[in-house]
JSON list of C-alpha atoms in Angstrom, two decimals:
[
{"chain": "A", "resi": 1, "resn": "MET", "atom": "CA", "xyz": [3.99, -6.21, 12.24]},
{"chain": "A", "resi": 2, "resn": "ALA", "atom": "CA", "xyz": [2.23, -8.98, 10.57]},
{"chain": "A", "resi": 3, "resn": "THR", "atom": "CA", "xyz": [1.44, -9.71, 7.05]},
{"chain": "A", "resi": 4, "resn": "GLU", "atom": "CA", "xyz": [-2.16, -11.68, 6.90]},
{"chain": "A", "resi": 5, "resn": "GLY", "atom": "CA", "xyz": [-3.35, -13.06, 3.81]},
{"chain": "A", "resi": 6, "resn": "ALA", "atom": "CA", "xyz": [-0.61, -11.78, 1.79]},
{"chain": "A", "resi": 7, "resn": "PRO", "atom": "CA", "xyz": [1.37, -15.11, 0.92]},
{"chain": "A", "resi": 8, "resn": "LEU", "atom": "CA", "xyz": [4.89, -14.56, 1.17]},
{"chain": "A", "resi": 9, "resn": "ASP", "atom": "CA", "xyz": [5.77, -16.67, -2.16]},
{"chain": "A", "resi": 10, "resn": "VAL", "atom": "CA", "xyz": [3.43, -14.38, -3.87]},
{"chain": "A", "resi": 11, "resn": "ILE", "atom": "CA", "xyz": [5.45, -11.33, -2.59]},
{"chain": "A", "resi": 12, "resn": "ALA", "atom": "CA", "xyz": [8.80, -13.02, -3.70]},
{"chain": "A", "resi": 13, "resn": "ALA", "atom": "CA", "xyz": [7.60, -13.92, -7.14]},
{"chain": "A", "resi": 14, "resn": "SER", "atom": "CA", "xyz": [6.18, -10.56, -7.82]},
{"chain": "A", "resi": 15, "resn": "LEU", "atom": "CA", "xyz": [9.31, -8.95, -6.39]},
{"chain": "A", "resi": 16, "resn": "ARG", "atom": "CA", "xyz": [11.67, -11.14, -8.39]},
{"chain": "A", "resi": 17, "resn": "ARG", "atom": "CA", "xyz": [9.46, -10.69, -11.58]},
{"chain": "A", "resi": 18, "resn": "GLU", "atom": "CA", "xyz": [9.43, -6.86, -11.11]},
{"chain": "A", "resi": 19, "resn": "ARG", "atom": "CA", "xyz": [13.06, -6.66, -10.30]},
{"chain": "A", "resi": 20, "resn": "GLU", "atom": "CA", "xyz": [14.05, -8.72, -13.49]},
{"chain": "A", "resi": 21, "resn": "ARG", "atom": "CA", "xyz": [11.68, -6.79, -15.66]},
{"chain": "A", "resi": 22, "resn": "ALA", "atom": "CA", "xyz": [13.42, -3.42, -14.67]},
{"chain": "A", "resi": 23, "resn": "GLY", "atom": "CA", "xyz": [16.71, -5.13, -15.33]},
{"chain": "A", "resi": 24, "resn": "MET", "atom": "CA", "xyz": [17.86, -4.52, -11.79]},
{"chain": "A", "resi": 25, "resn": "THR", "atom": "CA", "xyz": [20.29, -6.48, -9.59]},
{"chain": "A", "resi": 26, "resn": "LEU", "atom": "CA", "xyz": [19.49, -7.41, -5.86]},
{"chain": "A", "resi": 27, "resn": "THR", "atom": "CA", "xyz": [22.01, -4.59, -4.91]},
{"chain": "A", "resi": 28, "resn": "GLU", "atom": "CA", "xyz": [20.64, -2.01, -7.14]},
{"chain": "A", "resi": 29, "resn": "LEU", "atom": "CA", "xyz": [17.13, -2.32, -5.79]},
{"chain": "A", "resi": 30, "resn": "ALA", "atom": "CA", "xyz": [18.14, -2.43, -2.21]},
{"chain": "A", "resi": 31, "resn": "ARG", "atom": "CA", "xyz": [20.16, 0.52, -2.43]},
{"chain": "A", "resi": 32, "resn": "LEU", "atom": "CA", "xyz": [17.16, 2.39, -4.51]},
{"chain": "A", "resi": 33, "resn": "ALA", "atom": "CA", "xyz": [14.53, 1.13, -2.32]},
{"chain": "A", "resi": 34, "resn": "GLY", "atom": "CA", "xyz": [16.66, 2.15, 0.95]},
{"chain": "A", "resi": 35, "resn": "ILE", "atom": "CA", "xyz": [16.80, -1.34, 2.45]},
{"chain": "A", "resi": 36, "resn": "ALA", "atom": "CA", "xyz": [19.31, -3.96, 3.28]},
{"chain": "A", "resi": 37, "resn": "LYS", "atom": "CA", "xyz": [20.49, -6.44, 0.34]},
{"chain": "A", "resi": 38, "resn": "SER", "atom": "CA", "xyz": [19.81, -9.18, 2.84]},
{"chain": "A", "resi": 39, "resn": "THR", "atom": "CA", "xyz": [16.09, -8.01, 3.35]},
{"chain": "A", "resi": 40, "resn": "LEU", "atom": "CA", "xyz": [15.38, -7.98, -0.16]},
{"chain": "A", "resi": 41, "resn": "SER", "atom": "CA", "xyz": [17.05, -11.48, -0.62]},
{"chain": "A", "resi": 42, "resn": "GLN", "atom": "CA", "xyz": [14.99, -12.65, 2.05]},
{"chain": "A", "resi": 43, "resn": "LEU", "atom": "CA", "xyz": [11.89, -11.37, 0.64]},
{"chain": "A", "resi": 44, "resn": "GLU", "atom": "CA", "xyz": [12.72, -12.58, -2.81]},
{"chain": "A", "resi": 45, "resn": "SER", "atom": "CA", "xyz": [13.36, -16.22, -1.28]},
{"chain": "A", "resi": 46, "resn": "GLY", "atom": "CA", "xyz": [9.84, -15.67, 0.57]},
{"chain": "A", "resi": 47, "resn": "THR", "atom": "CA", "xyz": [11.40, -16.02, 4.04]},
{"chain": "A", "resi": 48, "resn": "GLY", "atom": "CA", "xyz": [10.99, -12.24, 5.01]},
{"chain": "A", "resi": 49, "resn": "ASN", "atom": "CA", "xyz": [8.31, -10.41, 6.60]},
{"chain": "A", "resi": 50, "resn": "PRO", "atom": "CA", "xyz": [7.69, -7.21, 4.88]},
{"chain": "A", "resi": 51, "resn": "SER", "atom": "CA", "xyz": [5.90, -4.28, 6.10]},
{"chain": "A", "resi": 52, "resn": "VAL", "atom": "CA", "xyz": [3.81, -1.89, 4.12]},
{"chain": "A", "resi": 53, "resn": "GLU", "atom": "CA", "xyz": [6.59, 0.72, 4.36]},
{"chain": "A", "resi": 54, "resn": "THR", "atom": "CA", "xyz": [9.46, -1.89, 2.87]},
{"chain": "A", "resi": 55, "resn": "LEU", "atom": "CA", "xyz": [6.91, -2.79, 0.05]},
{"chain": "A", "resi": 56, "resn": "TRP", "atom": "CA", "xyz": [5.85, 0.93, -0.65]},
{"chain": "A", "resi": 57, "resn": "ALA", "atom": "CA", "xyz": [9.77, 1.81, -1.02]},
{"chain": "A", "resi": 58, "resn": "LEU", "atom": "CA", "xyz": [10.26, -1.23, -3.09]},
{"chain": "A", "resi": 59, "resn": "GLY", "atom": "CA", "xyz": [7.37, -0.43, -5.49]},
{"chain": "A", "resi": 60, "resn": "LYS", "atom": "CA", "xyz": [8.62, 3.11, -5.61]},
{"chain": "A", "resi": 61, "resn": "ALA", "atom": "CA", "xyz": [12.08, 2.00, -6.69]},
{"chain": "A", "resi": 62, "resn": "LEU", "atom": "CA", "xyz": [10.95, -0.38, -9.35]},
{"chain": "A", "resi": 63, "resn": "ASP", "atom": "CA", "xyz": [8.26, 2.56, -10.58]},
{"chain": "A", "resi": 64, "resn": "VAL", "atom": "CA", "xyz": [5.32, -0.02, -10.19]},
{"chain": "A", "resi": 65, "resn": "PRO", "atom": "CA", "xyz": [2.06, 0.15, -7.80]},
{"chain": "A", "resi": 66, "resn": "PHE", "atom": "CA", "xyz": [2.33, -1.45, -4.26]},
{"chain": "A", "resi": 67, "resn": "SER", "atom": "CA", "xyz": [-0.62, -3.80, -5.57]},
{"chain": "A", "resi": 68, "resn": "ARG", "atom": "CA", "xyz": [1.57, -5.41, -8.01]},
{"chain": "A", "resi": 69, "resn": "LEU", "atom": "CA", "xyz": [3.78, -6.85, -5.25]},
{"chain": "A", "resi": 70, "resn": "VAL", "atom": "CA", "xyz": [1.07, -8.47, -3.29]},
{"chain": "A", "resi": 71, "resn": "GLU", "atom": "CA", "xyz": [-1.76, -9.58, -5.44]},
{"chain": "A", "resi": 72, "resn": "PRO", "atom": "CA", "xyz": [-1.96, -13.02, -6.61]},
{"chain": "A", "resi": 73, "resn": "PRO", "atom": "CA", "xyz": [-3.66, -13.64, -10.33]},
{"chain": "A", "resi": 74, "resn": "VAL", "atom": "CA", "xyz": [-7.40, -12.47, -10.00]},
{"chain": "A", "resi": 75, "resn": "PRO", "atom": "CA", "xyz": [-10.25, -14.61, -11.44]},
{"chain": "A", "resi": 76, "resn": "ARG", "atom": "CA", "xyz": [-12.67, -13.45, -13.81]},
{"chain": "A", "resi": 77, "resn": "VAL", "atom": "CA", "xyz": [-15.42, -12.61, -10.85]},
{"chain": "A", "resi": 78, "resn": "HIS", "atom": "CA", "xyz": [-13.55, -11.17, -7.84]},
{"chain": "A", "resi": 79, "resn": "VAL", "atom": "CA", "xyz": [-15.15, -11.56, -4.48]},
{"chain": "A", "resi": 80, "resn": "ILE", "atom": "CA", "xyz": [-12.89, -10.70, -1.07]},
{"chain": "A", "resi": 81, "resn": "ARG", "atom": "CA", "xyz": [-15.05, -11.29, 2.28]},
{"chain": "A", "resi": 82, "resn": "SER", "atom": "CA", "xyz": [-14.55, -9.34, 5.16]},
{"chain": "A", "resi": 83, "resn": "GLY", "atom": "CA", "xyz": [-11.80, -10.35, 7.15]},
{"chain": "A", "resi": 84, "resn": "GLU", "atom": "CA", "xyz": [-10.13, -12.01, 3.96]},
{"chain": "A", "resi": 85, "resn": "GLY", "atom": "CA", "xyz": [-7.76, -10.44, 1.48]},
{"chain": "A", "resi": 86, "resn": "ILE", "atom": "CA", "xyz": [-4.29, -9.63, 1.26]},
{"chain": "A", "resi": 87, "resn": "THR", "atom": "CA", "xyz": [-3.37, -7.48, 4.40]},
{"chain": "A", "resi": 88, "resn": "VAL", "atom": "CA", "xyz": [-0.25, -5.92, 5.46]},
{"chain": "A", "resi": 89, "resn": "ALA", "atom": "CA", "xyz": [0.58, -4.12, 8.67]},
{"chain": "A", "resi": 90, "resn": "SER", "atom": "CA", "xyz": [2.13, -0.66, 9.17]},
{"chain": "A", "resi": 91, "resn": "GLU", "atom": "CA", "xyz": [5.47, -0.79, 11.34]},
{"chain": "A", "resi": 92, "resn": "GLU", "atom": "CA", "xyz": [4.64, 2.72, 12.79]},
{"chain": "A", "resi": 93, "resn": "ALA", "atom": "CA", "xyz": [0.87, 2.69, 13.36]},
{"chain": "A", "resi": 94, "resn": "ASP", "atom": "CA", "xyz": [-2.06, 0.33, 14.30]},
{"chain": "A", "resi": 95, "resn": "TYR", "atom": "CA", "xyz": [-2.57, 0.55, 10.70]},
{"chain": "A", "resi": 96, "resn": "LEU", "atom": "CA", "xyz": [-3.83, -2.71, 8.44]},
{"chain": "A", "resi": 97, "resn": "ALA", "atom": "CA", "xyz": [-4.08, -2.08, 4.55]},
{"chain": "A", "resi": 98, "resn": "THR", "atom": "CA", "xyz": [-6.09, -4.57, 2.47]},
{"chain": "A", "resi": 99, "resn": "LEU", "atom": "CA", "xyz": [-5.80, -4.64, -1.10]},
{"chain": "A", "resi": 100, "resn": "LEU", "atom": "CA", "xyz": [-9.53, -4.98, -2.36]},
{"chain": "A", "resi": 101, "resn": "ALA", "atom": "CA", "xyz": [-8.68, -4.42, -6.46]},
{"chain": "A", "resi": 102, "resn": "SER", "atom": "CA", "xyz": [-5.31, -3.50, -8.07]},
{"chain": "A", "resi": 103, "resn": "CYS", "atom": "CA", "xyz": [-4.66, -1.56, -11.25]},
{"chain": "A", "resi": 104, "resn": "PRO", "atom": "CA", "xyz": [-5.54, -3.66, -14.26]},
{"chain": "A", "resi": 105, "resn": "PRO", "atom": "CA", "xyz": [-3.65, -2.83, -17.46]},
{"chain": "A", "resi": 106, "resn": "HIS", "atom": "CA", "xyz": [-6.19, -0.65, -18.94]},
{"chain": "A", "resi": 107, "resn": "ALA", "atom": "CA", "xyz": [-6.73, 1.40, -15.72]},
{"chain": "A", "resi": 108, "resn": "ARG", "atom": "CA", "xyz": [-4.88, 3.30, -13.45]},
{"chain": "A", "resi": 109, "resn": "ARG", "atom": "CA", "xyz": [-6.03, 2.84, -9.79]},
{"chain": "A", "resi": 110, "resn": "ASP", "atom": "CA", "xyz": [-5.80, 0.66, -6.77]},
{"chain": "A", "resi": 111, "resn": "ILE", "atom": "CA", "xyz": [-8.34, 0.25, -4.07]},
{"chain": "A", "resi": 112, "resn": "TYR", "atom": "CA", "xyz": [-7.76, -0.78, -0.41]},
{"chain": "A", "resi": 113, "resn": "LEU", "atom": "CA", "xyz": [-9.61, -1.29, 2.68]},
{"chain": "A", "resi": 114, "resn": "ILE", "atom": "CA", "xyz": [-8.04, 0.51, 5.78]},
{"chain": "A", "resi": 115, "resn": "ARG", "atom": "CA", "xyz": [-8.29, -0.53, 9.28]},
{"chain": "A", "resi": 116, "resn": "ALA", "atom": "CA", "xyz": [-6.76, 1.58, 11.93]},
{"chain": "A", "resi": 117, "resn": "GLU", "atom": "CA", "xyz": [-6.84, 2.29, 15.85]},
{"chain": "A", "resi": 118, "resn": "PRO", "atom": "CA", "xyz": [-6.05, 5.35, 17.78]},
{"chain": "A", "resi": 119, "resn": "GLY", "atom": "CA", "xyz": [-2.52, 6.15, 19.18]},
{"chain": "A", "resi": 120, "resn": "SER", "atom": "CA", "xyz": [-0.14, 6.26, 16.54]},
{"chain": "A", "resi": 121, "resn": "VAL", "atom": "CA", "xyz": [0.21, 7.92, 12.85]},
{"chain": "A", "resi": 122, "resn": "ARG", "atom": "CA", "xyz": [0.81, 6.37, 9.82]},
{"chain": "A", "resi": 123, "resn": "ARG", "atom": "CA", "xyz": [3.13, 8.82, 7.81]},
{"chain": "A", "resi": 124, "resn": "SER", "atom": "CA", "xyz": [3.75, 8.32, 4.26]},
{"chain": "A", "resi": 125, "resn": "ASP", "atom": "CA", "xyz": [6.54, 9.61, 2.15]},
{"chain": "A", "resi": 126, "resn": "PRO", "atom": "CA", "xyz": [5.68, 11.09, -1.23]},
{"chain": "A", "resi": 127, "resn": "HIS", "atom": "CA", "xyz": [4.60, 8.20, -3.76]},
{"chain": "A", "resi": 128, "resn": "ARG", "atom": "CA", "xyz": [5.22, 8.28, -7.16]},
{"chain": "A", "resi": 129, "resn": "PRO", "atom": "CA", "xyz": [4.55, 11.68, -9.33]},
{"chain": "A", "resi": 130, "resn": "GLY", "atom": "CA", "xyz": [0.71, 12.19, -10.13]},
{"chain": "A", "resi": 131, "resn": "ILE", "atom": "CA", "xyz": [-0.77, 9.66, -7.52]},
{"chain": "A", "resi": 132, "resn": "ILE", "atom": "CA", "xyz": [-4.07, 10.87, -5.95]},
{"chain": "A", "resi": 133, "resn": "GLU", "atom": "CA", "xyz": [-5.44, 9.28, -2.82]},
{"chain": "A", "resi": 134, "resn": "HIS", "atom": "CA", "xyz": [-9.26, 9.31, -2.41]},
{"chain": "A", "resi": 135, "resn": "VAL", "atom": "CA", "xyz": [-10.52, 8.21, 1.26]},
{"chain": "A", "resi": 136, "resn": "VAL", "atom": "CA", "xyz": [-14.29, 7.42, 2.09]},
{"chain": "A", "resi": 137, "resn": "VAL", "atom": "CA", "xyz": [-14.64, 6.81, 5.82]},
{"chain": "A", "resi": 138, "resn": "CYS", "atom": "CA", "xyz": [-16.96, 3.87, 6.59]},
{"chain": "A", "resi": 139, "resn": "HIS", "atom": "CA", "xyz": [-16.68, 3.74, 10.27]},
{"chain": "A", "resi": 140, "resn": "GLY", "atom": "CA", "xyz": [-15.09, 5.77, 12.92]},
{"chain": "A", "resi": 141, "resn": "ARG", "atom": "CA", "xyz": [-12.88, 8.96, 12.36]},
{"chain": "A", "resi": 142, "resn": "ALA", "atom": "CA", "xyz": [-9.34, 10.10, 11.34]},
{"chain": "A", "resi": 143, "resn": "LEU", "atom": "CA", "xyz": [-7.06, 12.88, 10.48]},
{"chain": "A", "resi": 144, "resn": "VAL", "atom": "CA", "xyz": [-6.13, 12.42, 6.72]},
{"chain": "A", "resi": 145, "resn": "GLY", "atom": "CA", "xyz": [-4.23, 14.00, 4.07]},
{"chain": "A", "resi": 146, "resn": "LEU", "atom": "CA", "xyz": [-1.26, 16.22, 3.41]},
{"chain": "A", "resi": 147, "resn": "ALA", "atom": "CA", "xyz": [1.07, 15.94, 6.35]},
{"chain": "A", "resi": 148, "resn": "ASP", "atom": "CA", "xyz": [1.28, 19.82, 7.18]},
{"chain": "A", "resi": 149, "resn": "GLU", "atom": "CA", "xyz": [-2.74, 20.22, 6.94]},
{"chain": "A", "resi": 150, "resn": "PRO", "atom": "CA", "xyz": [-4.64, 16.90, 7.51]},
{"chain": "A", "resi": 151, "resn": "ILE", "atom": "CA", "xyz": [-8.27, 16.99, 7.74]},
{"chain": "A", "resi": 152, "resn": "GLU", "atom": "CA", "xyz": [-10.83, 15.50, 10.46]},
{"chain": "A", "resi": 153, "resn": "VAL", "atom": "CA", "xyz": [-13.28, 13.16, 8.39]},
{"chain": "A", "resi": 154, "resn": "GLY", "atom": "CA", "xyz": [-16.13, 10.89, 9.63]},
{"chain": "A", "resi": 155, "resn": "PRO", "atom": "CA", "xyz": [-18.32, 8.32, 8.72]},
{"chain": "A", "resi": 156, "resn": "GLY", "atom": "CA", "xyz": [-19.73, 9.12, 4.84]},
{"chain": "A", "resi": 157, "resn": "ASP", "atom": "CA", "xyz": [-17.03, 11.71, 4.47]},
{"chain": "A", "resi": 158, "resn": "TYR", "atom": "CA", "xyz": [-14.66, 11.89, 1.43]},
{"chain": "A", "resi": 159, "resn": "VAL", "atom": "CA", "xyz": [-11.07, 13.54, 0.66]},
{"chain": "A", "resi": 160, "resn": "ALA", "atom": "CA", "xyz": [-8.72, 13.67, -1.85]},
{"chain": "A", "resi": 161, "resn": "TYR", "atom": "CA", "xyz": [-4.94, 14.66, -1.71]},
{"chain": "A", "resi": 162, "resn": "PRO", "atom": "CA", "xyz": [-1.72, 14.60, -3.62]},
{"chain": "A", "resi": 163, "resn": "GLY", "atom": "CA", "xyz": [-0.23, 11.19, -2.75]},
{"chain": "A", "resi": 164, "resn": "ASP", "atom": "CA", "xyz": [2.88, 12.49, -4.40]},
{"chain": "A", "resi": 165, "resn": "GLU", "atom": "CA", "xyz": [3.53, 14.81, -1.46]},
{"chain": "A", "resi": 166, "resn": "PRO", "atom": "CA", "xyz": [3.99, 13.84, 2.64]},
{"chain": "A", "resi": 167, "resn": "HIS", "atom": "CA", "xyz": [0.75, 12.67, 3.91]},
{"chain": "A", "resi": 168, "resn": "VAL", "atom": "CA", "xyz": [-0.58, 11.04, 6.91]},
{"chain": "A", "resi": 169, "resn": "PHE", "atom": "CA", "xyz": [-3.57, 9.02, 8.55]},
{"chain": "A", "resi": 170, "resn": "GLU", "atom": "CA", "xyz": [-4.39, 8.92, 12.18]},
{"chain": "A", "resi": 171, "resn": "ALA", "atom": "CA", "xyz": [-7.52, 7.09, 13.60]},
{"chain": "A", "resi": 172, "resn": "LEU", "atom": "CA", "xyz": [-9.00, 9.40, 15.80]},
{"chain": "A", "resi": 173, "resn": "ALA", "atom": "CA", "xyz": [-11.70, 6.46, 16.87]},
{"chain": "A", "resi": 174, "resn": "PRO", "atom": "CA", "xyz": [-11.74, 2.76, 17.70]},
{"chain": "A", "resi": 175, "resn": "GLY", "atom": "CA", "xyz": [-12.30, 0.57, 14.71]},
{"chain": "A", "resi": 176, "resn": "THR", "atom": "CA", "xyz": [-11.83, 3.07, 12.27]},
{"chain": "A", "resi": 177, "resn": "THR", "atom": "CA", "xyz": [-12.58, 1.99, 8.76]},
{"chain": "A", "resi": 178, "resn": "VAL", "atom": "CA", "xyz": [-11.88, 3.57, 5.20]},
{"chain": "A", "resi": 179, "resn": "VAL", "atom": "CA", "xyz": [-11.96, 2.66, 1.67]},
{"chain": "A", "resi": 180, "resn": "MET", "atom": "CA", "xyz": [-9.04, 4.56, -0.15]},
{"chain": "A", "resi": 181, "resn": "LEU", "atom": "CA", "xyz": [-8.20, 4.52, -3.93]},
{"chain": "A", "resi": 182, "resn": "SER", "atom": "CA", "xyz": [-4.93, 5.48, -5.16]},
{"chain": "A", "resi": 183, "resn": "GLU", "atom": "CA", "xyz": [-5.26, 6.80, -8.44]},
{"chain": "A", "resi": 184, "resn": "HIS", "atom": "CA", "xyz": [-2.18, 6.70, -10.93]},
{"chain": "A", "resi": 185, "resn": "ALA", "atom": "CA", "xyz": [-2.80, 9.97, -12.90]}
]
């Protein structure tokens, strides 16, 4: 598990800000997210190494998008060069999620660049109600969608599915790269 380009101080400040905004103690948030209080304390102090799964669980418990926990303030003109950006690894699969754009106050979507390798499946528990995930394949092939009926997609293909139901992502070819838009309906 590695966190590339997601400064731990940004994650720490975001977690504290959102936890305080929600009026929760460390104990309450850790219980709701299903993580150890010591893990949350480390993350808030900037000394932990969070995975995608941990941050999703915390976002769900706080009722905020994943992006709100990892994105630093954005300048007026925003450019992310290839290989840069806030990238968080999965514990379960060779899967890296790079946040490209988070949901500004007037919109309800986040955009990610996903890079994955064959050999493991990224299983996602349901996100907040009403979330729809949209995936466009840039390179490679993948099985994507609802856990009980994933769809094989290739370059240029698009698939949308309810993110508030169990879903999966499995790379079928080396260097699989997709753009995923998470829509908060």
